[in-house]
Every structure is written in structure tokens, then in C-alpha cells.
């Protein structure tokens, strides 16, 4: 049996946060190894790894018992990316990054590209520059003993942002390129499995709110899937496409079979999601060899859950990993030059060393002579300024003869002190002054106390009381607007319950309230 699993992991380094009490150098190996063991598959395809080659570490890339292959985004760091981990008993015979062949090395590549003349070179390079596709080709043996070729296409298809129409064009170009490459491989005699995050919910049963979406069936991505897939899975009678949705082949009417939920709204708690992840196989392969197709919603760690399939074939491992394998990268294979290699002193011949030594001795003697000459021509302290000499520090504190000194016999006229002029002369005036002074002090102390009280009340007033939602009378949660527009950055209150169907009273209500600026 051959078990394949696909999972949009939403960052291959994120599961490291759950690994505790481990050494930093072993955390990555423990986390990735634990994920692979939990999925228990011969071939694991990961999407949205969000790691570039400069950030890829050896524990992430090389796991004992597996050989791995990565495709990186060349435009942005921490974006997109896919990876395929194959057990040593399922080592591929070929591996290739991208769909266009522009990144092919002509050594250990999959080949079979089809006719891509409808795209320009710039479009092809842009489609493959985000690290969204990775191909591995395997040899399999059927239960009849026949050896065949199986090509897995691990894909992370683009998301069409409604606010960016150019991304919809990019997504449809990627779909078209994927179909061209898959059909070319089929024409060359290979079986093909397309698995990963296709970023489209195919049918209304695959979306939690398809009824309320305008023109659901008219979406370009869904139309493309209609042309790619055979209708109604294995028992297709109307449209016959080259591929079959393996899950709907085994579970054609299963509702609530979702693979993606919004992590912000907590929609997974009420299974308020959509099915975006698929295992698509060519018709012959699915009908003849697929034994099961499944979802793993109990596996946490991402906003997606793993999907997979089991085939009644055995893998014939290659004797050697393809060149794309990460263990052959210079930084992991031990062939990358270190900076210390450029700092080792060069060996010199004896003649060159002797001439260099003589030159250094001559330079040293000449330097000593120059220092002695400078020392002999330098004037001595006794010769310079001998008439005046160096001043003593006390000379700066002696009275200057130019300033006249006051005679001790002269008496200055004495002026009456201010306290003497302002002091009352009669007991009545003293009593009145004392009362006035006391009242002034009391008034000042009272004003100062009120000022301090108002200041600390404004500082320590604390946050405003959280409002209660209208549907459940429960404390709300505060959110911040992140969508570009006039309200960007503003805060608001909404129901704290997870998002769910409108008919479910335990799901979030429609309460909304703008937060007052502090």
C-alpha cells in the first residue's frame, strides 16, 4: 500500500512553538519528525511552508528516514513555498521545481512540459517565481506485478484577492499552466496525482455558505475545475475529465467535509469552513488503485487540515535521490566554502621569504635612524622658554596687580534688610498677617490636592467597560480594521463567539459597535 498525505501547514516553522524542553538545535528536527510520524504516510506534501532557502536550516530540511525537496518563493521572504518529504522506501527517480521547466537543471528532472506558447517568458517566470509547485516522479508496482510511473504534483494555488483583479488573472494562468503540464505527463504515459491547496471550493457542498454567495457556479476557478474533473467521481456519466476528485469518489454526498476554516473567527469550532484541499488522480489510477480518500480534521496546528489517499500499489525506491534533494545542497552537503578558507596565509618559497626578511630588516633600521634624528633635533625643555619657565598652578589664583583692592579701613554704608521693612510693627498686624498666611496655605494645598486627584483619575481610570453583545448578552471582543480604506486602524466590538451558520443560536450574533477613541 502507498499512503500519500497533503497538508497546508501555514508555516513549517510554526509547529516549533509547541515543542518544549528541547535544545534549540534539536527543536526543528523533533517538530518536523513528529509531524511526519503523526501523518504516517509514505509521501507527505506540504504547502505554504513560508521559508526561503536562506532561512532553511538543516534540521528542517533533513529528517532521518526521509528525503526532502523544497520549492522557495523568489520574490518575497516568508511567503508561499511547498515541500515534499518521501520515505526512503518511496525515494523518487526524478524531482523538479516549478511547472514551466525554467528552473530545470536537465539532470534528474521530470520533463514533459506540453505546449506553453500561449504564455510569454515573463509570464512563465512570474508563475514559477512564487514557489507554488513541486514534482516528484516515482516507480510503482501494481498488484499484478506491473511497474509503472507515477508523478505527484504538489501545488499551492494562488488566492484571488477581490481587491486585486490582477491576482485573479494570475490564478487562472496558474490553473491553465498546471493543466497543460499534467495532461502532458498523462500523454507521456505517466500516472498523475495533483494534490495540495487548490484554493477553490468546487461545489456548493464544499462550502458552508454557497447559497448566499452571488454567482457561485460562475466563478472562473470552479469552471476550470468542472473542465478538469469528471462529474460525479467514479460513476461519471455526463462530463468526462482527465482527473477525478478522489474524496468525492468515495464520499459523494458527505456534507460538512471541510479542510479550511478562518482562524481569526474561530470557525473551526463549529465547522464553518470550506474544502480547498484535494487529492486528484487520473481516471485510470483512481478507478484501479485508490482504496480510500480521507480528511484529517482532528490534526491541529494550521488553519487547514491534512487530506490524503491510500493506493493499492507498492513503491519501488530509486537507488539514489535526485539532485534536487536538499541533502545535496552545498550548505548541507559540506561542500560550501567557509570564509576562513579565504583567510589562510599563502605559503611562500625560501628565496621569496629571504628577500622579504631582508627588506623588513632594512625598513626597520631606516625607521630607527629616522627616530634618532628626530630625537636629536627636537629642542629641550630648558632651551625653550627659559626666560619665563613653566607657570605654577597657584599663579592663576593670585590677585592681579591691575585690579584695585579695597582698603580694609573703608566702611560701606549699611542698608536696612528687606525682612526688617516687611515685618509688622504692631501685634494686631502680626495676627492679621498670620491668619492671611494660613488661609493662603490652606487654599494652595486644597487646589494642589484637587489637581493631583483629577490627574490620577484620568491616568488610572482603566479601560472602558466592555459592551455586551445583543444576541447573547455576553462580553464582546475588540477587533481592529486591517482592510485598507478610511476605517483602517479603527477598533470595534463584536460578538466573541465563533462564527457559524446563521441558524445556529450558539454561533456569533451580528452585534457591532465602534470603539470610542481613548
Short mmCIF file of C-alpha atoms in Angstrom, two decimals:
data_model
loop_
_atom_site.label_atom_id
_atom_site.label_comp_id
_atom_site.label_asym_id
_atom_site.label_seq_id
_atom_site.Cartn_x
_atom_site.Cartn_y
_atom_site.Cartn_z
CA UNK A 1 0.00 0.00 0.00
CA UNK A 2 1.11 3.54 -0.76
CA UNK A 3 -0.21 6.30 1.51
CA UNK A 4 0.06 9.93 0.39
CA UNK A 5 -0.91 12.96 2.51
CA UNK A 6 -1.14 16.66 1.70
CA UNK A 7 -1.29 19.47 4.26
CA UNK A 8 -1.23 23.26 4.07
CA UNK A 9 0.92 23.70 7.15
CA UNK A 10 0.77 27.53 7.20
CA UNK A 11 4.46 27.87 8.05
CA UNK A 12 6.79 24.92 8.55
CA UNK A 13 8.49 26.69 11.47
CA UNK A 14 5.23 27.40 13.36
CA UNK A 15 4.90 23.93 14.97
CA UNK A 16 8.22 24.58 16.70
CA UNK A 17 6.33 26.77 19.18
CA UNK A 18 4.69 23.67 20.59
CA UNK A 19 7.94 21.83 21.21
CA UNK A 20 9.12 22.43 24.78
CA UNK A 21 12.09 21.34 26.83
CA UNK A 22 14.27 20.72 23.81
CA UNK A 23 17.64 22.08 22.80
CA UNK A 24 17.43 24.84 20.16
CA UNK A 25 19.44 22.78 17.70
CA UNK A 26 17.06 19.81 18.04
CA UNK A 27 13.70 21.64 18.14
CA UNK A 28 13.20 21.71 14.37
CA UNK A 29 14.13 18.07 13.90
CA UNK A 30 11.82 16.98 16.72
CA UNK A 31 8.86 19.05 15.43
CA UNK A 32 9.11 18.08 11.77
CA UNK A 33 9.82 14.47 12.64
CA UNK A 34 6.82 14.41 14.96
CA UNK A 35 4.58 15.83 12.22
CA UNK A 36 5.74 13.22 9.71
CA UNK A 37 5.26 10.42 12.24
CA UNK A 38 1.76 11.65 13.07
CA UNK A 39 0.74 11.77 9.42
CA UNK A 40 2.20 8.26 8.92
CA UNK A 41 2.47 8.50 5.14
CA UNK A 42 4.99 7.33 2.57
CA UNK A 43 4.86 10.69 0.81
CA UNK A 44 3.95 13.93 2.60
CA UNK A 45 3.32 17.09 0.57
CA UNK A 46 3.34 20.38 2.49
CA UNK A 47 2.13 23.75 1.24
CA UNK A 48 2.68 27.32 2.43
CA UNK A 49 5.95 26.46 4.14
CA UNK A 50 6.80 30.20 4.29
CA UNK A 51 10.54 29.55 4.27
CA UNK A 52 13.18 30.71 1.80
CA UNK A 53 16.45 28.98 1.10
CA UNK A 54 18.49 31.39 3.22
CA UNK A 55 16.21 30.64 6.21
CA UNK A 56 16.11 26.87 5.69
CA UNK A 57 18.04 25.05 8.40
CA UNK A 58 19.43 21.55 8.26
CA UNK A 59 17.09 20.13 10.95
CA UNK A 60 14.09 21.41 8.96
CA UNK A 61 15.34 20.08 5.64
CA UNK A 62 16.92 16.75 6.57
CA UNK A 63 14.87 14.32 8.66
CA UNK A 64 16.10 10.82 9.37
CA UNK A 65 14.31 8.23 7.27
CA UNK A 66 13.13 10.77 4.67
CA UNK A 67 14.48 12.59 1.63
CA UNK A 68 13.02 16.05 1.10
CA UNK A 69 12.53 18.51 -1.76
CA UNK A 70 11.73 22.22 -1.45
CA UNK A 71 10.49 24.96 -3.74
CA UNK A 72 11.02 28.51 -2.49
CA UNK A 73 9.47 31.86 -3.29
CA UNK A 74 11.96 34.03 -5.15
CA UNK A 75 10.01 37.27 -4.75
CA UNK A 76 9.12 37.54 -1.07
CA UNK A 77 10.56 36.16 2.13
CA UNK A 78 8.28 34.14 4.39
CA UNK A 79 5.71 33.64 1.62
CA UNK A 80 4.25 30.63 -0.18
CA UNK A 81 6.58 27.66 -0.76
CA UNK A 82 5.96 23.90 -0.97
CA UNK A 83 7.91 20.85 0.20
CA UNK A 84 7.69 17.10 -0.35
CA UNK A 85 9.02 14.53 2.13
CA UNK A 86 9.42 10.97 0.84
CA UNK A 87 10.26 7.98 2.98
CA UNK A 88 13.41 6.18 1.95
CA UNK A 89 11.26 3.30 0.67
CA UNK A 90 9.49 5.77 -1.67
CA UNK A 91 12.54 7.67 -2.99
CA UNK A 92 11.64 9.29 -6.32
CA UNK A 93 13.55 8.70 -9.52
CA UNK A 94 13.20 12.36 -10.54
CA UNK A 95 12.25 15.67 -8.95
CA UNK A 96 11.71 19.14 -10.37
CA UNK A 97 10.82 22.59 -9.07
CA UNK A 98 8.07 24.51 -10.87
CA UNK A 99 5.73 23.79 -13.76
CA UNK A 100 7.42 25.66 -16.61
CA UNK A 101 10.81 23.95 -16.78
CA UNK A 102 12.64 27.26 -16.42
CA UNK A 103 14.24 26.06 -13.17
CA UNK A 104 15.08 22.62 -14.56
CA UNK A 105 18.71 21.52 -14.37
CA UNK A 106 18.48 18.87 -17.13
CA UNK A 107 19.73 16.30 -14.62
CA UNK A 108 17.14 14.26 -12.78
CA UNK A 109 14.21 16.39 -13.98
CA UNK A 110 10.72 15.09 -14.69
CA UNK A 111 10.28 16.64 -18.16
CA UNK A 112 7.13 16.58 -20.33
CA UNK A 113 6.13 20.26 -20.39
CA UNK A 114 3.50 20.41 -23.12
CA UNK A 115 2.74 23.40 -25.35
CA UNK A 116 3.10 26.64 -23.39
CA UNK A 117 3.20 29.01 -26.34
CA UNK A 118 0.16 30.91 -25.05
CA UNK A 119 2.36 32.39 -22.31
CA UNK A 120 5.27 34.78 -22.63
CA UNK A 121 8.61 34.07 -20.97
CA UNK A 122 7.93 36.82 -18.45
CA UNK A 123 4.57 35.27 -17.54
CA UNK A 124 6.09 31.81 -17.18
CA UNK A 125 8.87 33.08 -14.96
CA UNK A 126 6.38 35.00 -12.79
CA UNK A 127 4.16 31.92 -12.42
CA UNK A 128 7.07 29.82 -11.15
CA UNK A 129 8.77 32.51 -9.04
CA UNK A 130 6.43 32.16 -6.05
CA UNK A 131 7.41 28.58 -5.22
CA UNK A 132 3.98 27.04 -5.78
CA UNK A 133 4.71 23.72 -7.48
CA UNK A 134 6.99 20.73 -6.94
CA UNK A 135 7.04 17.50 -8.94
CA UNK A 136 8.35 14.10 -7.83
CA UNK A 137 8.27 11.06 -10.10
CA UNK A 138 8.13 7.56 -8.63
CA UNK A 139 8.20 3.99 -9.82
CA UNK A 140 5.28 1.92 -8.55
CA UNK A 141 4.37 -1.74 -8.83
CA UNK A 142 0.73 -2.79 -9.17
CA UNK A 143 -0.78 -5.87 -7.56
CA UNK A 144 -0.44 -7.54 -10.96
CA UNK A 145 3.32 -7.05 -10.81
CA UNK A 146 3.47 -4.37 -13.49
CA UNK A 147 5.87 -1.47 -12.97
CA UNK A 148 4.51 1.96 -13.84
CA UNK A 149 5.43 5.61 -13.44
CA UNK A 150 3.57 7.90 -11.03
CA UNK A 151 4.12 11.66 -10.96
CA UNK A 152 2.97 13.68 -7.93
CA UNK A 153 2.37 17.40 -8.45
CA UNK A 154 2.44 19.19 -5.10
CA UNK A 155 0.74 22.58 -5.62
CA UNK A 156 -0.23 25.64 -3.62
CA UNK A 157 -2.52 27.52 -5.98
CA UNK A 158 -2.84 31.33 -5.70
CA UNK A 159 -5.65 33.05 -3.84
CA UNK A 160 -7.75 35.55 -5.80
CA UNK A 161 -7.96 38.70 -3.68
CA UNK A 162 -11.22 40.56 -4.54
CA UNK A 163 -9.42 43.87 -4.14
CA UNK A 164 -6.69 42.93 -6.64
CA UNK A 165 -8.13 41.87 -10.00
CA UNK A 166 -4.67 41.07 -11.36
CA UNK A 167 -4.39 38.21 -8.87
CA UNK A 168 -7.45 36.52 -10.40
CA UNK A 169 -5.71 36.65 -13.78
CA UNK A 170 -2.57 35.21 -12.17
CA UNK A 171 -4.60 32.43 -10.54
CA UNK A 172 -6.29 31.43 -13.80
CA UNK A 173 -2.94 31.45 -15.62
CA UNK A 174 -1.54 29.15 -12.94
CA UNK A 175 -4.53 26.79 -13.30
CA UNK A 176 -4.04 26.69 -17.05
CA UNK A 177 -0.31 26.01 -16.72
CA UNK A 178 -0.99 23.23 -14.21
CA UNK A 179 -3.46 21.56 -16.55
CA UNK A 180 -1.06 21.77 -19.52
CA UNK A 181 1.74 20.13 -17.55
CA UNK A 182 -0.49 17.42 -16.05
CA UNK A 183 -2.00 16.50 -19.41
CA UNK A 184 1.48 16.39 -20.98
CA UNK A 185 2.60 13.90 -18.34
CA UNK A 186 -0.50 11.79 -18.95
CA UNK A 187 0.19 11.82 -22.67
CA UNK A 188 3.73 10.61 -21.99
CA UNK A 189 2.38 7.51 -20.22
CA UNK A 190 2.74 8.51 -16.58
CA UNK A 191 0.01 8.34 -13.99
CA UNK A 192 -0.55 11.72 -12.32
CA UNK A 193 -1.77 12.84 -8.91
CA UNK A 194 -2.42 16.54 -8.29
CA UNK A 195 -2.59 17.20 -4.56
CA UNK A 196 -2.46 20.28 -2.40
CA UNK A 197 -4.31 23.50 -1.73
CA UNK A 198 -6.22 24.46 -4.89
CA UNK A 199 -7.81 27.48 -3.18
CA UNK A 200 -11.24 26.83 -4.70
CA UNK A 201 -14.31 25.13 -3.22
CA UNK A 202 -15.57 23.16 -6.20
CA UNK A 203 -19.25 22.54 -5.50
CA UNK A 204 -21.88 24.03 -3.15
CA UNK A 205 -21.49 21.01 -0.88
CA UNK A 206 -17.85 22.03 -0.40
CA UNK A 207 -18.69 25.48 1.01
CA UNK A 208 -20.52 26.41 4.20
CA UNK A 209 -22.37 29.39 2.70
CA UNK A 210 -22.62 28.67 -1.00
CA UNK A 211 -26.33 29.58 -1.05
CA UNK A 212 -25.65 33.18 -0.04
CA UNK A 213 -22.75 33.71 -2.45
CA UNK A 214 -23.59 35.52 -5.65
CA UNK A 215 -22.86 33.63 -8.88
CA UNK A 216 -21.26 30.71 -7.06
CA UNK A 217 -21.33 28.46 -10.12
CA UNK A 218 -19.98 31.22 -12.36
CA UNK A 219 -16.68 31.55 -10.54
CA UNK A 220 -13.79 31.09 -13.05
CA UNK A 221 -11.95 28.74 -10.70
CA UNK A 222 -14.97 26.46 -10.34
CA UNK A 223 -15.48 26.41 -14.10
CA UNK A 224 -11.87 25.36 -14.53
CA UNK A 225 -12.35 22.52 -12.04
CA UNK A 226 -15.50 21.47 -13.93
CA UNK A 227 -13.41 21.06 -17.08
CA UNK A 228 -10.59 19.24 -15.28
CA UNK A 229 -12.67 16.75 -13.28
CA UNK A 230 -15.05 14.01 -14.21
CA UNK A 231 -18.54 14.73 -12.96
CA UNK A 232 -19.84 12.68 -10.00
CA UNK A 233 -16.50 10.99 -9.42
CA UNK A 234 -16.12 7.40 -10.48
CA UNK A 235 -19.64 6.98 -11.82
CA UNK A 236 -19.43 9.88 -14.22
CA UNK A 237 -21.99 9.86 -16.97
CA UNK A 238 -22.15 13.43 -18.23
CA UNK A 239 -18.74 15.09 -18.31
CA UNK A 240 -15.56 13.04 -18.52
CA UNK A 241 -12.48 14.99 -17.48
CA UNK A 242 -8.96 13.60 -17.21
CA UNK A 243 -8.98 13.66 -13.36
CA UNK A 244 -11.22 12.58 -10.50
CA UNK A 245 -11.76 14.20 -7.12
CA UNK A 246 -10.84 11.16 -5.04
CA UNK A 247 -12.70 12.23 -1.90
CA UNK A 248 -16.00 12.79 -3.73
CA UNK A 249 -15.46 9.48 -5.48
CA UNK A 250 -15.70 7.70 -2.12
CA UNK A 251 -17.91 10.23 -0.28
CA UNK A 252 -20.09 11.88 -2.98
CA UNK A 253 -22.75 13.22 -0.58
CA UNK A 254 -20.81 13.84 2.63
CA UNK A 255 -21.72 17.28 3.98
CA UNK A 256 -19.53 19.35 6.26
CA UNK A 257 -16.39 17.79 4.81
CA UNK A 258 -14.26 20.92 5.05
CA UNK A 259 -10.50 21.36 5.14
CA UNK A 260 -10.07 25.10 5.81
CA UNK A 261 -11.50 27.40 8.48
CA UNK A 262 -10.93 31.01 9.46
CA UNK A 263 -8.57 31.09 12.43
CA UNK A 264 -9.49 34.69 13.27
CA UNK A 265 -13.18 33.97 13.75
CA UNK A 266 -12.74 30.57 15.42
CA UNK A 267 -14.91 28.99 12.73
CA UNK A 268 -13.32 25.56 13.14
CA UNK A 269 -15.11 25.10 16.47
CA UNK A 270 -18.46 24.96 14.65
CA UNK A 271 -17.06 23.50 11.40
CA UNK A 272 -17.87 26.67 9.47
CA UNK A 273 -15.39 26.30 6.60
CA UNK A 274 -14.82 25.10 3.05
CA UNK A 275 -12.97 22.35 1.22
CA UNK A 276 -9.96 23.78 -0.56
CA UNK A 277 -7.52 20.84 -0.35
CA UNK A 278 -7.75 17.92 -2.77
CA UNK A 279 -6.17 14.70 -3.95
CA UNK A 280 -6.93 14.48 -7.66
CA UNK A 281 -5.89 11.40 -9.62
CA UNK A 282 -6.18 10.48 -13.26
CA UNK A 283 -9.24 8.38 -14.00
CA UNK A 284 -7.47 5.08 -14.57
CA UNK A 285 -5.35 5.40 -11.45
CA UNK A 286 -8.28 6.26 -9.18
CA UNK A 287 -10.57 3.56 -10.50
CA UNK A 288 -7.94 0.82 -10.47
CA UNK A 289 -5.75 1.56 -7.44
CA UNK A 290 -7.36 4.01 -4.99
CA UNK A 291 -8.57 2.20 -1.87
CA UNK A 292 -9.57 5.22 0.24
CA UNK A 293 -9.54 9.00 0.35
CA UNK A 294 -9.79 10.80 3.67
CA UNK A 295 -9.67 14.05 5.63
CA UNK A 296 -7.93 14.50 9.00
CA UNK A 297 -9.80 17.37 10.72
CA UNK A 298 -8.57 16.22 14.14
CA UNK A 299 -4.98 17.18 13.26
CA UNK A 300 -4.40 20.69 14.56
CA UNK A 301 -1.60 23.21 14.01
CA UNK A 302 -2.86 25.11 10.95
CA UNK A 303 -5.99 26.72 9.56
CA UNK A 304 -6.12 23.74 7.16
CA UNK A 305 -6.34 20.04 7.93
CA UNK A 306 -4.48 17.24 6.11
CA UNK A 307 -6.05 15.25 3.30
CA UNK A 308 -4.82 12.02 1.78
CA UNK A 309 -5.40 8.79 -0.09
CA UNK A 310 -4.35 5.14 0.00
CA UNK A 311 -3.34 3.29 -3.17
CA UNK A 312 -3.09 -0.46 -3.64
CA UNK A 313 0.38 -0.22 -5.13
CA UNK A 314 3.89 -0.54 -3.75
CA UNK A 315 6.67 1.94 -4.30
CA UNK A 316 9.91 0.94 -5.99
CA UNK A 317 12.54 3.23 -4.45
CA UNK A 318 15.28 4.71 -6.57
CA UNK A 319 18.86 3.76 -5.73
CA UNK A 320 19.87 7.40 -5.39
CA UNK A 321 17.99 10.60 -4.63
CA UNK A 322 17.54 13.12 -7.45
CA UNK A 323 19.88 16.15 -7.47
CA UNK A 324 17.08 18.43 -6.19
CA UNK A 325 17.16 16.63 -2.82
CA UNK A 326 18.02 19.05 -0.02
CA UNK A 327 20.81 16.83 1.29
CA UNK A 328 22.76 17.73 -1.87
CA UNK A 329 22.53 21.49 -1.28
CA UNK A 330 26.04 22.89 -0.70
CA UNK A 331 25.14 24.29 2.71
CA UNK A 332 24.01 20.85 3.90
CA UNK A 333 26.37 18.58 1.94
CA UNK A 334 29.51 20.11 3.47
CA UNK A 335 30.78 21.43 0.13
CA UNK A 336 30.09 25.10 0.71
CA UNK A 337 33.27 27.16 1.18
CA UNK A 338 33.67 28.85 4.55
CA UNK A 339 35.01 32.37 4.94
CA UNK A 340 38.03 31.01 6.88
CA UNK A 341 39.21 29.33 3.70
CA UNK A 342 39.90 32.78 2.27
CA UNK A 343 41.89 33.91 5.35
CA UNK A 344 44.57 31.15 5.42
CA UNK A 345 48.08 32.64 4.77
CA UNK A 346 49.70 31.61 1.49
CA UNK A 347 52.88 29.52 1.50
CA UNK A 348 56.00 31.36 0.16
CA UNK A 349 59.19 30.00 -1.43
CA UNK A 350 62.51 30.19 0.57
CA UNK A 351 64.01 32.77 -1.83
CA UNK A 352 60.92 34.96 -1.53
CA UNK A 353 60.92 34.59 2.26
CA UNK A 354 64.64 35.60 2.46
CA UNK A 355 64.16 38.69 0.29
CA UNK A 356 61.11 39.66 2.30
CA UNK A 357 63.09 39.27 5.55
CA UNK A 358 65.97 41.44 4.23
CA UNK A 359 63.53 44.10 3.10
CA UNK A 360 61.86 44.11 6.51
CA UNK A 361 65.26 44.44 8.30
CA UNK A 362 66.28 47.37 6.11
CA UNK A 363 62.98 49.06 6.74
CA UNK A 364 63.33 48.52 10.50
CA UNK A 365 66.92 50.03 10.57
CA UNK A 366 65.85 53.02 8.49
CA UNK A 367 62.93 53.64 10.85
CA UNK A 368 65.22 53.58 13.91
CA UNK A 369 67.64 56.06 12.26
CA UNK A 370 64.79 58.44 11.44
CA UNK A 371 63.53 58.29 15.02
CA UNK A 372 67.05 59.05 16.38
CA UNK A 373 67.43 62.01 14.02
CA UNK A 374 64.09 63.45 15.07
CA UNK A 375 65.04 62.92 18.72
CA UNK A 376 68.38 64.81 18.30
CA UNK A 377 66.85 67.80 16.51
CA UNK A 378 63.98 68.19 18.98
CA UNK A 379 64.60 71.23 21.32
CA UNK A 380 64.93 70.52 25.05
CA UNK A 381 62.55 71.99 27.61
CA UNK A 382 65.43 74.02 29.19
CA UNK A 383 66.12 75.69 25.85
CA UNK A 384 62.53 76.60 25.09
CA UNK A 385 61.04 79.40 27.16
CA UNK A 386 63.99 79.51 29.59
CA UNK A 387 63.33 83.19 30.28
CA UNK A 388 59.83 82.58 31.67
CA UNK A 389 59.71 78.89 32.57
CA UNK A 390 56.54 76.95 33.21
CA UNK A 391 53.91 78.67 35.34
CA UNK A 392 52.87 77.28 38.65
CA UNK A 393 49.21 76.38 39.14
CA UNK A 394 48.98 78.75 42.12
CA UNK A 395 49.90 81.71 39.91
CA UNK A 396 46.44 81.62 38.37
CA UNK A 397 44.80 82.18 41.77
CA UNK A 398 46.82 85.22 42.90
CA UNK A 399 45.20 88.67 42.72
CA UNK A 400 46.07 90.57 39.61
CA UNK A 401 48.05 93.81 40.19
CA UNK A 402 45.91 95.67 37.64
CA UNK A 403 42.73 95.32 39.75
CA UNK A 404 42.50 97.80 42.69
CA UNK A 405 41.98 96.20 46.09
CA UNK A 406 39.56 97.58 48.58
CA UNK A 407 41.02 99.13 51.68
CA UNK A 408 40.09 97.45 54.95
CA UNK A 409 39.67 100.84 56.62
CA UNK A 410 36.76 101.89 54.37
CA UNK A 411 33.29 101.15 55.79
CA UNK A 412 30.38 100.58 53.41
CA UNK A 413 27.02 102.10 54.26
CA UNK A 414 24.60 99.56 55.67
CA UNK A 415 21.11 99.28 54.14
CA UNK A 416 18.04 98.14 56.04
CA UNK A 417 17.14 94.47 55.44
CA UNK A 418 14.01 93.57 53.49
CA UNK A 419 12.73 91.48 56.38
CA UNK A 420 13.02 94.49 58.63
CA UNK A 421 10.98 96.63 56.21
CA UNK A 422 8.24 93.98 55.74
CA UNK A 423 7.88 92.87 59.36
CA UNK A 424 4.74 94.30 61.05
CA UNK A 425 5.44 96.56 63.93
CA UNK A 426 2.22 96.06 65.99
CA UNK A 427 0.74 92.84 67.49
CA UNK A 428 -2.55 93.38 65.58
CA UNK A 429 -0.75 93.49 62.26
CA UNK A 430 1.17 90.36 63.18
CA UNK A 431 -2.06 88.46 63.97
CA UNK A 432 -3.76 89.56 60.71
CA UNK A 433 -0.71 88.59 58.67
CA UNK A 434 -0.60 85.20 60.34
CA UNK A 435 -4.29 84.49 59.56
CA UNK A 436 -3.92 85.58 55.93
CA UNK A 437 -0.83 83.46 55.51
CA UNK A 438 -2.59 80.37 56.94
CA UNK A 439 -5.64 80.81 54.66
CA UNK A 440 -3.33 81.12 51.60
CA UNK A 441 -1.51 77.92 52.53
CA UNK A 442 -4.82 76.06 53.04
CA UNK A 443 -6.16 77.25 49.67
CA UNK A 444 -2.96 76.26 47.88
CA UNK A 445 -2.93 72.81 49.48
CA UNK A 446 -6.59 72.25 48.52
CA UNK A 447 -6.03 73.29 44.92
CA UNK A 448 -2.94 71.07 44.66
CA UNK A 449 -4.82 68.10 46.11
CA UNK A 450 -7.71 68.53 43.65
CA UNK A 451 -5.26 68.83 40.76
CA UNK A 452 -3.46 65.65 41.75
CA UNK A 453 -6.72 63.79 42.28
CA UNK A 454 -8.04 64.71 38.83
CA UNK A 455 -4.72 63.81 37.23
CA UNK A 456 -4.54 60.33 38.73
CA UNK A 457 -8.21 59.69 37.99
CA UNK A 458 -7.54 60.40 34.32
CA UNK A 459 -4.46 58.17 34.32
CA UNK A 460 -5.84 55.27 36.34
CA UNK A 461 -9.37 55.34 35.03
CA UNK A 462 -8.76 51.95 33.31
CA UNK A 463 -10.35 50.71 30.09
CA UNK A 464 -13.95 51.37 29.30
CA UNK A 465 -16.39 48.68 30.30
CA UNK A 466 -16.68 46.04 27.57
CA UNK A 467 -20.15 46.15 26.00
CA UNK A 468 -22.39 43.10 25.88
CA UNK A 469 -23.47 41.64 22.55
CA UNK A 470 -27.11 41.92 21.66
CA UNK A 471 -27.74 38.25 20.89
CA UNK A 472 -26.25 36.54 23.94
CA UNK A 473 -25.67 39.39 26.43
CA UNK A 474 -22.04 38.30 26.77
CA UNK A 475 -18.88 40.46 26.83
CA UNK A 476 -17.71 41.34 23.35
CA UNK A 477 -14.24 41.09 21.87
CA UNK A 478 -12.37 44.05 20.37
CA UNK A 479 -11.01 43.84 16.83
CA UNK A 480 -9.05 46.22 14.61
CA UNK A 481 -9.82 47.04 10.97
CA UNK A 482 -6.92 45.87 8.80
CA UNK A 483 -8.51 46.34 5.40
CA UNK A 484 -7.18 49.40 3.53
CA UNK A 485 -9.68 52.22 3.50
CA UNK A 486 -10.99 55.15 5.55
CA UNK A 487 -11.51 52.93 8.63
CA UNK A 488 -8.06 51.34 8.61
CA UNK A 489 -6.79 51.03 12.18
CA UNK A 490 -10.13 51.74 13.85
CA UNK A 491 -11.27 49.42 16.62
CA UNK A 492 -14.69 47.89 17.10
CA UNK A 493 -16.56 45.44 19.30
CA UNK A 494 -18.20 42.24 18.07
CA UNK A 495 -19.60 39.03 19.49
CA UNK A 496 -16.88 36.84 20.97
CA UNK A 497 -18.45 33.54 19.94
CA UNK A 498 -17.05 31.59 16.95
CA UNK A 499 -18.51 32.11 13.52
CA UNK A 500 -21.10 29.58 12.43
CA UNK A 501 -24.29 29.09 10.42
CA UNK A 502 -26.86 31.87 10.93
CA UNK A 503 -29.42 29.27 12.01
CA UNK A 504 -27.20 28.05 14.87
CA UNK A 505 -28.04 30.03 18.04
CA UNK A 506 -24.67 29.10 19.59
CA UNK A 507 -22.74 30.86 16.81
CA UNK A 508 -21.77 34.51 16.61
CA UNK A 509 -24.53 37.12 16.53
CA UNK A 510 -24.46 40.24 14.34
CA UNK A 511 -23.58 42.72 17.12
CA UNK A 512 -21.23 45.53 16.03
CA UNK A 513 -20.12 48.71 17.81
CA UNK A 514 -17.32 51.14 17.04
CA UNK A 515 -14.94 51.74 19.93
CA UNK A 516 -14.67 55.32 21.19
CA UNK A 517 -11.20 56.82 20.78
CA UNK A 518 -9.28 56.98 24.06
#
